[in-house]
mmCIF file of C-alpha atoms in Angstrom:
data_model
loop_
_atom_site.group_PDB
_atom_site.id
_atom_site.type_symbol
_atom_site.label_atom_id
_atom_site.label_comp_id
_atom_site.label_asym_id
_atom_site.label_seq_id
_atom_site.Cartn_x
_atom_site.Cartn_y
_atom_site.Cartn_z
ATOM 1 C CA UNK A 1 115.984 120.658 92.273
ATOM 2 C CA UNK A 2 113.497 118.134 90.911
ATOM 3 C CA UNK A 3 114.260 114.517 91.821
ATOM 4 C CA UNK A 4 112.138 112.596 89.352
ATOM 5 C CA UNK A 5 109.147 112.575 87.028
ATOM 6 C CA UNK A 6 106.331 110.036 86.780
ATOM 7 C CA UNK A 7 107.318 109.417 83.164
ATOM 8 C CA UNK A 8 110.702 108.054 84.279
ATOM 9 C CA UNK A 9 109.698 105.730 87.115
ATOM 10 C CA UNK A 10 111.152 102.180 86.956
ATOM 11 C CA UNK A 11 109.018 99.570 85.213
ATOM 12 C CA UNK A 12 108.588 97.540 88.419
ATOM 13 C CA UNK A 13 106.821 100.526 90.003
ATOM 14 C CA UNK A 14 104.278 100.766 87.175
ATOM 15 C CA UNK A 15 103.595 97.012 87.266
ATOM 16 C CA UNK A 16 102.959 97.245 91.026
ATOM 17 C CA UNK A 17 100.592 100.207 90.672
ATOM 18 C CA UNK A 18 98.626 98.509 87.884
ATOM 19 C CA UNK A 19 97.514 95.890 90.392
ATOM 20 C CA UNK A 20 95.543 98.605 92.202
ATOM 21 C CA UNK A 21 93.945 100.156 89.102
ATOM 22 C CA UNK A 22 90.520 98.524 89.461
ATOM 23 C CA UNK A 23 90.240 99.840 93.047
ATOM 24 C CA UNK A 24 90.018 103.374 91.641
ATOM 25 C CA UNK A 25 87.117 104.625 89.522
ATOM 26 C CA UNK A 26 88.776 107.489 87.623
ATOM 27 C CA UNK A 27 91.909 107.819 85.555
ATOM 28 C CA UNK A 28 92.954 110.837 87.642
ATOM 29 C CA UNK A 29 92.852 108.741 90.841
ATOM 30 C CA UNK A 30 95.135 106.111 89.278
ATOM 31 C CA UNK A 31 97.532 108.840 88.179
ATOM 32 C CA UNK A 32 97.684 110.549 91.577
ATOM 33 C CA UNK A 33 98.049 107.200 93.336
ATOM 34 C CA UNK A 34 101.259 106.726 91.364
ATOM 35 C CA UNK A 35 102.369 110.299 92.059
ATOM 36 C CA UNK A 36 101.819 109.999 95.819
ATOM 37 C CA UNK A 37 103.531 106.612 96.157
ATOM 38 C CA UNK A 38 106.432 107.819 94.039
ATOM 39 C CA UNK A 39 106.780 110.841 96.291
ATOM 40 C CA UNK A 40 106.811 108.737 99.458
ATOM 41 C CA UNK A 41 109.526 106.505 97.982
ATOM 42 C CA UNK A 42 111.664 109.426 96.763
ATOM 43 C CA UNK A 43 114.866 110.724 98.333
ATOM 44 C CA UNK A 44 113.462 113.940 99.781
ATOM 45 C CA UNK A 45 113.618 114.110 103.570
ATOM 46 C CA UNK A 46 110.174 115.721 103.700
ATOM 47 C CA UNK A 47 107.132 113.762 102.487
ATOM 48 C CA UNK A 48 104.261 116.235 102.831
ATOM 49 C CA UNK A 49 101.984 117.134 99.923
ATOM 50 C CA UNK A 50 103.825 120.321 99.018
ATOM 51 C CA UNK A 51 107.249 118.665 98.985
ATOM 52 C CA UNK A 52 106.066 115.644 96.979
ATOM 53 C CA UNK A 53 104.703 117.983 94.294
ATOM 54 C CA UNK A 54 107.772 120.221 94.453
ATOM 55 C CA UNK A 55 110.194 117.331 93.896
ATOM 56 C CA UNK A 56 108.706 115.889 90.704
ATOM 57 C CA UNK A 57 108.237 117.234 87.184
ATOM 58 C CA UNK A 58 104.588 116.929 86.147
ATOM 59 C CA UNK A 59 103.119 116.591 89.655
ATOM 60 C CA UNK A 60 100.915 119.356 91.061
ATOM 61 C CA UNK A 61 99.990 120.103 94.662
ATOM 62 C CA UNK A 62 96.283 120.761 94.036
ATOM 63 C CA UNK A 63 95.726 117.447 92.250
ATOM 64 C CA UNK A 64 97.520 115.543 94.986
ATOM 65 C CA UNK A 65 95.552 117.375 97.677
ATOM 66 C CA UNK A 66 92.254 116.598 95.930
ATOM 67 C CA UNK A 67 93.225 112.929 95.633
ATOM 68 C CA UNK A 68 94.000 112.695 99.343
ATOM 69 C CA UNK A 69 91.043 114.697 100.663
ATOM 70 C CA UNK A 70 88.150 114.771 98.205
ATOM 71 C CA UNK A 71 88.407 112.031 95.555
ATOM 72 C CA UNK A 72 85.917 109.140 96.028
ATOM 73 C CA UNK A 73 88.085 106.107 96.787
ATOM 74 C CA UNK A 74 88.302 103.723 99.728
ATOM 75 C CA UNK A 75 91.474 103.374 101.786
ATOM 76 C CA UNK A 76 90.199 100.068 103.191
ATOM 77 C CA UNK A 77 89.836 98.644 99.666
ATOM 78 C CA UNK A 78 93.357 99.777 98.808
ATOM 79 C CA UNK A 79 94.646 98.093 101.973
ATOM 80 C CA UNK A 80 92.820 94.850 101.185
ATOM 81 C CA UNK A 81 94.319 94.824 97.690
ATOM 82 C CA UNK A 82 97.786 95.393 99.160
ATOM 83 C CA UNK A 83 97.420 92.304 101.356
ATOM 84 C CA UNK A 84 95.939 90.277 98.488
ATOM 85 C CA UNK A 85 99.028 91.046 96.408
ATOM 86 C CA UNK A 86 101.267 89.792 99.205
ATOM 87 C CA UNK A 87 99.181 86.631 99.564
ATOM 88 C CA UNK A 88 99.304 85.703 95.865
ATOM 89 C CA UNK A 89 103.072 85.197 95.726
ATOM 90 C CA UNK A 90 104.683 82.081 97.242
ATOM 91 C CA UNK A 91 107.663 84.144 98.431
ATOM 92 C CA UNK A 92 105.506 86.689 100.276
ATOM 93 C CA UNK A 93 102.421 84.646 101.221
ATOM 94 C CA UNK A 94 100.937 85.073 104.700
ATOM 95 C CA UNK A 95 101.211 81.642 106.300
ATOM 96 C CA UNK A 96 99.474 80.399 109.411
ATOM 97 C CA UNK A 97 101.054 80.522 112.857
ATOM 98 C CA UNK A 98 102.583 83.997 112.615
ATOM 99 C CA UNK A 99 102.979 86.426 115.502
ATOM 100 C CA UNK A 100 100.283 89.114 115.476
ATOM 101 C CA UNK A 101 101.717 92.188 117.186
ATOM 102 C CA UNK A 102 99.443 94.887 118.597
ATOM 103 C CA UNK A 103 100.994 98.253 119.276
ATOM 104 C CA UNK A 104 100.367 101.987 119.152
ATOM 105 C CA UNK A 105 102.631 104.801 118.113
ATOM 106 C CA UNK A 106 102.363 108.557 118.406
ATOM 107 C CA UNK A 107 104.004 111.684 117.136
ATOM 108 C CA UNK A 108 103.819 115.352 118.024
ATOM 109 C CA UNK A 109 101.221 117.522 116.338
ATOM 110 C CA UNK A 110 100.752 121.183 117.201
ATOM 111 C CA UNK A 111 97.365 122.905 117.317
ATOM 112 C CA UNK A 112 93.988 121.356 118.024
ATOM 113 C CA UNK A 113 92.297 121.306 114.607
ATOM 114 C CA UNK A 114 93.519 117.878 113.444
ATOM 115 C CA UNK A 115 91.254 114.913 114.188
ATOM 116 C CA UNK A 116 92.549 112.810 117.065
ATOM 117 C CA UNK A 117 94.995 115.384 118.406
ATOM 118 C CA UNK A 118 95.267 115.852 122.158
ATOM 119 C CA UNK A 119 97.650 115.801 125.087
ATOM 120 C CA UNK A 120 98.638 112.172 125.458
ATOM 121 C CA UNK A 121 101.657 109.949 125.928
ATOM 122 C CA UNK A 122 103.883 109.988 122.819
ATOM 123 C CA UNK A 123 106.159 106.962 122.772
ATOM 124 C CA UNK A 124 108.801 108.341 120.405
ATOM 125 C CA UNK A 125 109.613 111.200 122.799
ATOM 126 C CA UNK A 126 108.840 109.290 126.007
ATOM 127 C CA UNK A 127 106.504 111.851 127.567
ATOM 128 C CA UNK A 128 103.053 113.453 127.373
ATOM 129 C CA UNK A 129 102.653 116.095 124.688
ATOM 130 C CA UNK A 130 100.202 117.371 122.111
ATOM 131 C CA UNK A 131 100.031 114.775 119.385
ATOM 132 C CA UNK A 132 98.348 111.982 117.469
ATOM 133 C CA UNK A 133 98.363 108.236 118.236
ATOM 134 C CA UNK A 134 97.537 105.322 115.941
ATOM 135 C CA UNK A 135 96.883 101.672 116.817
ATOM 136 C CA UNK A 136 98.249 99.049 114.427
ATOM 137 C CA UNK A 137 98.366 95.304 113.869
ATOM 138 C CA UNK A 138 101.567 93.853 112.533
ATOM 139 C CA UNK A 139 102.620 90.436 111.258
ATOM 140 C CA UNK A 140 105.954 88.734 111.899
ATOM 141 C CA UNK A 141 106.646 85.184 110.762
ATOM 142 C CA UNK A 142 110.414 84.934 111.143
ATOM 143 C CA UNK A 143 111.052 85.922 107.520
ATOM 144 C CA UNK A 144 109.078 89.095 107.007
ATOM 145 C CA UNK A 145 107.549 91.902 109.023
ATOM 146 C CA UNK A 146 104.369 93.342 107.517
ATOM 147 C CA UNK A 147 101.907 96.018 108.714
ATOM 148 C CA UNK A 148 98.317 94.795 108.458
ATOM 149 C CA UNK A 149 95.855 97.443 109.655
ATOM 150 C CA UNK A 150 95.838 100.852 111.291
ATOM 151 C CA UNK A 151 93.286 102.954 113.152
ATOM 152 C CA UNK A 152 93.409 106.504 114.447
ATOM 153 C CA UNK A 153 92.919 106.809 118.197
ATOM 154 C CA UNK A 154 90.650 109.806 118.703
ATOM 155 C CA UNK A 155 91.621 111.398 121.984
ATOM 156 C CA UNK A 156 88.657 112.522 124.078
ATOM 157 C CA UNK A 157 89.850 116.143 123.830
ATOM 158 C CA UNK A 158 89.450 116.011 120.051
ATOM 159 C CA UNK A 159 85.768 114.982 120.219
ATOM 160 C CA UNK A 160 82.849 117.299 120.848
ATOM 161 C CA UNK A 161 81.433 115.228 123.738
ATOM 162 C CA UNK A 162 84.728 113.925 125.084
ATOM 163 C CA UNK A 163 84.576 110.366 126.374
ATOM 164 C CA UNK A 164 80.788 110.426 126.009
ATOM 165 C CA UNK A 165 81.081 110.996 122.257
ATOM 166 C CA UNK A 166 79.792 108.042 120.163
ATOM 167 C CA UNK A 167 83.068 108.049 118.201
ATOM 168 C CA UNK A 168 85.259 107.663 121.277
ATOM 169 C CA UNK A 169 86.868 104.237 121.602
ATOM 170 C CA UNK A 170 89.635 103.129 123.920
ATOM 171 C CA UNK A 171 92.810 101.683 122.451
ATOM 172 C CA UNK A 172 92.021 98.081 123.526
ATOM 173 C CA UNK A 173 88.638 98.385 121.768
ATOM 174 C CA UNK A 174 90.355 99.588 118.598
ATOM 175 C CA UNK A 175 92.846 96.732 118.883
ATOM 176 C CA UNK A 176 90.049 94.137 119.056
ATOM 177 C CA UNK A 177 88.479 95.610 115.906
ATOM 178 C CA UNK A 178 91.788 95.326 114.075
ATOM 179 C CA UNK A 179 92.260 91.749 115.300
ATOM 180 C CA UNK A 180 88.797 90.903 113.965
ATOM 181 C CA UNK A 181 89.799 92.264 110.546
ATOM 182 C CA UNK A 182 92.768 89.890 110.575
ATOM 183 C CA UNK A 183 90.586 86.915 111.477
ATOM 184 C CA UNK A 184 87.920 87.818 108.901
ATOM 185 C CA UNK A 185 90.535 87.485 106.151
ATOM 186 C CA UNK A 186 91.128 83.896 107.232
ATOM 187 C CA UNK A 187 94.560 84.603 108.686
ATOM 188 C CA UNK A 188 95.510 82.283 111.557
ATOM 189 C CA UNK A 189 97.953 83.868 113.995
ATOM 190 C CA UNK A 190 99.843 81.527 116.299
ATOM 191 C CA UNK A 191 100.065 84.092 119.079
ATOM 192 C CA UNK A 192 99.080 87.694 119.808
ATOM 193 C CA UNK A 193 101.838 89.843 121.306
ATOM 194 C CA UNK A 194 100.924 93.008 123.192
ATOM 195 C CA UNK A 195 102.443 95.357 125.756
ATOM 196 C CA UNK A 196 101.247 96.181 129.246
ATOM 197 C CA UNK A 197 98.975 98.957 128.016
ATOM 198 C CA UNK A 198 96.651 96.277 126.657
ATOM 199 C CA UNK A 199 97.261 93.207 128.838
ATOM 200 C CA UNK A 200 96.482 95.166 132.008
ATOM 201 C CA UNK A 201 92.961 95.424 130.616
ATOM 202 C CA UNK A 202 91.160 92.245 131.728
ATOM 203 C CA UNK A 203 88.322 92.830 129.267
ATOM 204 C CA UNK A 204 90.842 92.832 126.426
ATOM 205 C CA UNK A 205 92.253 89.457 127.534
ATOM 206 C CA UNK A 206 88.745 88.018 127.788
ATOM 207 C CA UNK A 207 88.024 89.164 124.221
ATOM 208 C CA UNK A 208 91.162 87.362 123.029
ATOM 209 C CA UNK A 209 90.038 84.214 124.834
ATOM 210 C CA UNK A 210 86.589 84.504 123.294
ATOM 211 C CA UNK A 211 88.294 84.348 119.887
ATOM 212 C CA UNK A 212 90.393 81.349 121.050
ATOM 213 C CA UNK A 213 93.626 83.251 120.579
ATOM 214 C CA UNK A 214 96.853 82.570 122.428
ATOM 215 C CA UNK A 215 98.587 85.662 123.767
ATOM 216 C CA UNK A 216 101.760 86.896 125.436
ATOM 217 C CA UNK A 217 101.803 90.385 126.869
ATOM 218 C CA UNK A 218 103.256 92.698 129.442
ATOM 219 C CA UNK A 219 101.801 93.416 132.873
ATOM 220 C CA UNK A 220 102.274 96.340 135.238
ATOM 221 C CA UNK A 221 104.387 95.708 138.326
ATOM 222 C CA UNK A 222 101.480 96.547 140.637
ATOM 223 C CA UNK A 223 99.179 93.883 139.154
ATOM 224 C CA UNK A 224 98.058 91.502 141.872
ATOM 225 C CA UNK A 225 98.141 87.733 141.393
ATOM 226 C CA UNK A 226 97.184 84.759 143.539
ATOM 227 C CA UNK A 227 99.870 82.152 144.256
ATOM 228 C CA UNK A 228 100.095 79.050 146.353
ATOM 229 C CA UNK A 229 102.226 79.937 149.363
ATOM 230 C CA UNK A 230 103.497 77.862 152.266
ATOM 231 C CA UNK A 231 101.360 74.869 153.251
ATOM 232 C CA UNK A 232 99.476 75.358 149.953
ATOM 233 C CA UNK A 233 97.778 78.456 151.341
ATOM 234 C CA UNK A 234 96.765 80.947 148.684
ATOM 235 C CA UNK A 235 98.330 84.382 148.869
ATOM 236 C CA UNK A 236 97.520 87.571 146.952
ATOM 237 C CA UNK A 237 100.657 89.495 146.065
ATOM 238 C CA UNK A 238 101.864 92.238 143.725
ATOM 239 C CA UNK A 239 104.141 91.163 140.894
ATOM 240 C CA UNK A 240 107.050 93.314 142.033
ATOM 241 C CA UNK A 241 106.713 91.923 145.567
ATOM 242 C CA UNK A 242 106.664 88.400 144.134
ATOM 243 C CA UNK A 243 109.826 89.099 142.131
ATOM 244 C CA UNK A 244 111.547 90.360 145.269
ATOM 245 C CA UNK A 245 110.454 87.339 147.313
ATOM 246 C CA UNK A 246 111.630 84.655 144.873
ATOM 247 C CA UNK A 247 115.046 83.119 145.586
ATOM 248 C CA UNK A 248 117.846 83.702 143.082
ATOM 249 C CA UNK A 249 118.172 79.999 142.195
ATOM 250 C CA UNK A 250 114.704 79.804 140.578
ATOM 251 C CA UNK A 251 115.744 82.236 137.843
ATOM 252 C CA UNK A 252 117.184 80.925 134.575
ATOM 253 C CA UNK A 253 120.008 82.776 132.869
ATOM 254 C CA UNK A 254 119.266 83.519 129.201
ATOM 255 C CA UNK A 255 121.864 84.774 126.735
ATOM 256 C CA UNK A 256 120.674 87.031 123.893
ATOM 257 C CA UNK A 257 122.834 86.957 120.768
ATOM 258 C CA UNK A 258 122.362 90.549 119.675
ATOM 259 C CA UNK A 259 124.814 93.019 118.136
ATOM 260 C CA UNK A 260 125.655 93.779 121.741
ATOM 261 C CA UNK A 261 125.305 90.540 123.790
ATOM 262 C CA UNK A 262 122.798 90.752 126.619
ATOM 263 C CA UNK A 263 122.030 88.503 129.585
ATOM 264 C CA UNK A 264 118.610 88.172 131.210
ATOM 265 C CA UNK A 265 117.355 86.250 134.219
ATOM 266 C CA UNK A 266 113.872 84.772 133.819
ATOM 267 C CA UNK A 267 111.439 82.794 135.938
ATOM 268 C CA UNK A 268 107.989 81.471 135.001
ATOM 269 C CA UNK A 269 105.198 80.633 137.437
ATOM 270 C CA UNK A 270 101.556 79.559 137.396
ATOM 271 C CA UNK A 271 99.201 82.029 139.061
ATOM 272 C CA UNK A 272 95.574 83.062 139.181
ATOM 273 C CA UNK A 273 94.420 86.560 138.269
ATOM 274 C CA UNK A 274 91.163 88.212 139.254
ATOM 275 C CA UNK A 275 88.648 88.281 136.413
ATOM 276 C CA UNK A 276 90.254 85.404 134.500
ATOM 277 C CA UNK A 277 89.101 81.812 134.919
ATOM 278 C CA UNK A 278 91.726 79.181 135.609
ATOM 279 C CA UNK A 279 95.456 79.590 135.887
ATOM 280 C CA UNK A 280 97.819 81.645 133.762
ATOM 281 C CA UNK A 281 101.545 81.571 133.360
ATOM 282 C CA UNK A 282 103.466 84.684 134.243
ATOM 283 C CA UNK A 283 107.138 85.462 133.629
ATOM 284 C CA UNK A 284 109.448 87.819 135.455
ATOM 285 C CA UNK A 285 112.408 89.072 133.403
ATOM 286 C CA UNK A 286 115.322 90.946 135.006
ATOM 287 C CA UNK A 287 118.612 92.319 133.697
ATOM 288 C CA UNK A 288 120.485 91.136 136.797
ATOM 289 C CA UNK A 289 120.678 87.948 138.826
ATOM 290 C CA UNK A 290 119.000 89.491 141.867
ATOM 291 C CA UNK A 291 116.043 91.821 142.348
ATOM 292 C CA UNK A 292 118.123 94.351 144.278
ATOM 293 C CA UNK A 293 120.700 94.632 141.467
ATOM 294 C CA UNK A 294 118.194 94.749 138.592
ATOM 295 C CA UNK A 295 117.578 98.105 136.923
ATOM 296 C CA UNK A 296 115.132 96.798 134.339
ATOM 297 C CA UNK A 297 112.299 94.418 135.217
ATOM 298 C CA UNK A 298 109.455 93.245 132.986
ATOM 299 C CA UNK A 299 106.418 91.158 133.806
ATOM 300 C CA UNK A 300 104.477 89.028 131.317
ATOM 301 C CA UNK A 301 101.324 86.946 131.157
ATOM 302 C CA UNK A 302 100.305 84.200 128.721
ATOM 303 C CA UNK A 303 97.535 81.645 128.312
ATOM 304 C CA UNK A 304 99.861 79.240 126.495
ATOM 305 C CA UNK A 305 100.260 75.794 128.095
ATOM 306 C CA UNK A 306 102.817 75.381 130.868
ATOM 307 C CA UNK A 307 104.438 72.584 128.860
ATOM 308 C CA UNK A 308 105.475 75.185 126.266
ATOM 309 C CA UNK A 309 106.160 78.229 128.424
ATOM 310 C CA UNK A 310 109.843 78.251 129.351
ATOM 311 C CA UNK A 311 112.139 81.196 130.090
ATOM 312 C CA UNK A 312 113.718 80.826 126.632
ATOM 313 C CA UNK A 313 110.290 80.686 124.943
ATOM 314 C CA UNK A 314 109.154 83.889 126.682
ATOM 315 C CA UNK A 315 112.262 85.813 125.641
ATOM 316 C CA UNK A 316 112.265 84.542 122.052
ATOM 317 C CA UNK A 317 108.525 85.000 121.497
ATOM 318 C CA UNK A 318 108.204 88.475 122.975
ATOM 319 C CA UNK A 319 111.348 89.508 121.117
ATOM 320 C CA UNK A 320 109.292 89.508 117.901
ATOM 321 C CA UNK A 321 107.569 92.656 119.172
ATOM 322 C CA UNK A 322 110.729 94.625 118.381
ATOM 323 C CA UNK A 323 109.906 94.298 114.692
ATOM 324 C CA UNK A 324 106.972 96.656 114.970
ATOM 325 C CA UNK A 325 109.313 99.244 116.473
ATOM 326 C CA UNK A 326 111.625 98.739 113.488
ATOM 327 C CA UNK A 327 108.660 99.316 111.170
ATOM 328 C CA UNK A 328 107.654 102.558 112.885
ATOM 329 C CA UNK A 329 111.223 103.806 112.692
ATOM 330 C CA UNK A 330 111.469 103.016 108.975
ATOM 331 C CA UNK A 331 107.986 104.262 108.073
ATOM 332 C CA UNK A 332 108.488 107.533 109.933
ATOM 333 C CA UNK A 333 112.092 108.079 108.962
ATOM 334 C CA UNK A 334 112.025 107.041 105.314
ATOM 335 C CA UNK A 335 108.402 107.133 104.134
ATOM 336 C CA UNK A 336 106.854 110.094 105.961
ATOM 337 C CA UNK A 337 104.274 108.302 108.105
ATOM 338 C CA UNK A 338 103.952 111.345 110.373
ATOM 339 C CA UNK A 339 104.221 113.967 107.616
ATOM 340 C CA UNK A 340 100.966 115.129 106.099
ATOM 341 C CA UNK A 341 99.103 118.339 105.389
ATOM 342 C CA UNK A 342 95.567 117.206 106.139
ATOM 343 C CA UNK A 343 93.385 117.384 109.232
ATOM 344 C CA UNK A 344 90.318 115.164 108.875
ATOM 345 C CA UNK A 345 90.308 111.503 109.869
ATOM 346 C CA UNK A 346 89.507 110.139 106.387
ATOM 347 C CA UNK A 347 92.455 111.956 104.808
ATOM 348 C CA UNK A 348 94.775 110.922 107.634
ATOM 349 C CA UNK A 349 93.789 107.287 107.190
ATOM 350 C CA UNK A 350 94.368 107.556 103.449
ATOM 351 C CA UNK A 351 97.862 108.880 104.048
ATOM 352 C CA UNK A 352 98.659 106.074 106.516
ATOM 353 C CA UNK A 353 97.447 103.382 104.100
ATOM 354 C CA UNK A 354 99.439 104.866 101.219
ATOM 355 C CA UNK A 355 102.547 104.738 103.415
ATOM 356 C CA UNK A 356 101.696 101.054 104.063
ATOM 357 C CA UNK A 357 101.524 100.558 100.278
ATOM 358 C CA UNK A 358 104.924 102.196 99.764
ATOM 359 C CA UNK A 359 106.447 100.057 102.526
ATOM 360 C CA UNK A 360 104.927 96.871 101.101
ATOM 361 C CA UNK A 361 106.166 97.722 97.603
ATOM 362 C CA UNK A 362 109.767 97.705 98.862
ATOM 363 C CA UNK A 363 109.218 94.628 101.059
ATOM 364 C CA UNK A 364 107.650 92.655 98.170
ATOM 365 C CA UNK A 365 110.565 93.402 95.853
ATOM 366 C CA UNK A 366 113.084 92.656 98.598
ATOM 367 C CA UNK A 367 111.556 89.221 99.211
ATOM 368 C CA UNK A 368 111.126 88.347 95.526
ATOM 369 C CA UNK A 369 114.592 89.562 94.567
ATOM 370 C CA UNK A 370 113.548 91.911 91.763
ATOM 371 C CA UNK A 371 115.579 94.914 92.926
ATOM 372 C CA UNK A 372 118.605 92.734 93.655
ATOM 373 C CA UNK A 373 118.702 91.350 90.096
ATOM 374 C CA UNK A 374 118.445 94.710 88.360
ATOM 375 C CA UNK A 375 119.729 97.448 90.651
ATOM 376 C CA UNK A 376 122.227 95.979 93.151
ATOM 377 C CA UNK A 377 125.381 93.861 93.168
ATOM 378 C CA UNK A 378 124.908 92.766 96.785
ATOM 379 C CA UNK A 379 122.230 91.062 98.839
ATOM 380 C CA UNK A 380 119.444 93.386 99.992
ATOM 381 C CA UNK A 381 118.886 92.078 103.499
ATOM 382 C CA UNK A 382 117.132 95.067 105.026
ATOM 383 C CA UNK A 383 114.318 97.430 104.129
ATOM 384 C CA UNK A 384 116.693 100.405 103.898
ATOM 385 C CA UNK A 385 119.030 98.562 101.517
ATOM 386 C CA UNK A 386 116.118 97.618 99.255
ATOM 387 C CA UNK A 387 114.761 101.182 99.371
ATOM 388 C CA UNK A 388 118.182 102.566 98.420
ATOM 389 C CA UNK A 389 118.310 100.162 95.461
ATOM 390 C CA UNK A 390 114.934 101.432 94.251
ATOM 391 C CA UNK A 391 116.010 105.050 94.705
ATOM 392 C CA UNK A 392 119.095 104.240 92.623
ATOM 393 C CA UNK A 393 116.727 103.025 89.899
ATOM 394 C CA UNK A 394 114.685 106.232 90.168
ATOM 395 C CA UNK A 395 117.796 108.417 89.880
ATOM 396 C CA UNK A 396 119.150 106.484 86.886
ATOM 397 C CA UNK A 397 115.840 106.643 85.023
ATOM 398 C CA UNK A 398 115.433 110.360 85.766
ATOM 399 C CA UNK A 399 118.960 111.076 84.518
ATOM 400 C CA UNK A 400 118.132 109.277 81.261
ATOM 401 C CA UNK A 401 114.878 111.201 81.011
ATOM 402 C CA UNK A 402 116.674 114.531 81.463
ATOM 403 C CA UNK A 403 119.018 113.743 78.591
ATOM 404 C CA UNK A 404 116.139 112.838 76.271
ATOM 405 C CA UNK A 405 113.802 115.660 77.400
ATOM 406 C CA UNK A 406 116.058 118.670 77.789
ATOM 407 C CA UNK A 407 113.439 120.854 76.109
ATOM 408 C CA UNK A 408 110.804 119.902 78.711
ATOM 409 C CA UNK A 409 113.159 120.619 81.587
ATOM 410 C CA UNK A 410 114.345 123.844 79.961
ATOM 411 C CA UNK A 411 110.727 125.003 79.628
ATOM 412 C CA UNK A 412 110.130 124.155 83.281
ATOM 413 C CA UNK A 413 113.137 126.251 84.358
ATOM 414 C CA UNK A 414 112.044 129.099 82.079
ATOM 415 C CA UNK A 415 108.626 129.122 83.775
ATOM 416 C CA UNK A 416 110.472 129.893 87.010
ATOM 417 C CA UNK A 417 112.494 132.671 85.376
ATOM 418 C CA UNK A 418 115.733 130.754 84.957
ATOM 419 C CA UNK A 419 117.835 129.728 81.946
ATOM 420 C CA UNK A 420 118.908 126.117 81.507
ATOM 421 C CA UNK A 421 121.895 126.263 79.209
#
């Protein structure tokens, strides 16, 4: 059953798409841009090219495929326009001092013909498998969570010369490139938040320092630090050994007001780390009052001043990283981030950026209140609520269109050998 038709899309969708028109050079590109975004926002569980075309009257697979793979348009220009649109509205503007979150996400992909595919750790399944991984930068300012940039990590197995291939770049190198894109736009993050996969890389931390950026990130338990021991004698010790050696009274109990209340025990300490000049603050976070009882321990490092770094600050600041996980879940589950029928890097990047556009469309209307005024009688506090409001608008408009265009729909059914009567 068809879900919609481009002719019946809500007016707010057309106004949004018109803001991208001058990025495309041909009328066909503008048309397929609307078709693809409409397909990603539709109710179908599958978001690949075939299903998008199958679910809409007047949309064809071959035109969509050409738009995604062959048509001459720039995904980077589309992404820049998306961010410009967000920055022009007072309710969605990107203000200074936000948290810039660096993360990567993977998904399974069978075969070995898709660019970037290889056996690597896939976070969503928690193990190594054949798949694709992307590195992203994400903004969180306490009011909104917005994806900024994305880059495909090309696993060495997917490149002709492996790690010696000119196109091979490690994830921390990709992350620095994405951070530079953020800074080149004039954005001023207050802090960069990363996990241990990046902060264990000393070169990555030095690059952040070179750009005068503050950071908070995870560390591996076997990372060695230098502390002042008894009689002010310096001692080199692993982080997990340090956590075990610290007395219980130095830890601060922190209560997290989540849906399910959670208690953490946190201690902060100044240390020195090989390869980094000066002292850094580390934090040890446990889910129990003692090391022996703890089943979950995390270690963090920051170059923020000791006068600011408190146990509460560490927990609150690093907690913002959860928003990128929420984004991945929503983009994969609702917008088809990992569903595509293309193999080359350029087409993959185009798909990812179009998913970003679909996500931002819903976020923009959620923040400005447009969907709430027209298509809901309750507050739209989450992305999924706002998306459902827009899908309600799509369904209503398509129902009206069916009533007024029964002959068109009848002809469509007849072309398939069925009678609509």
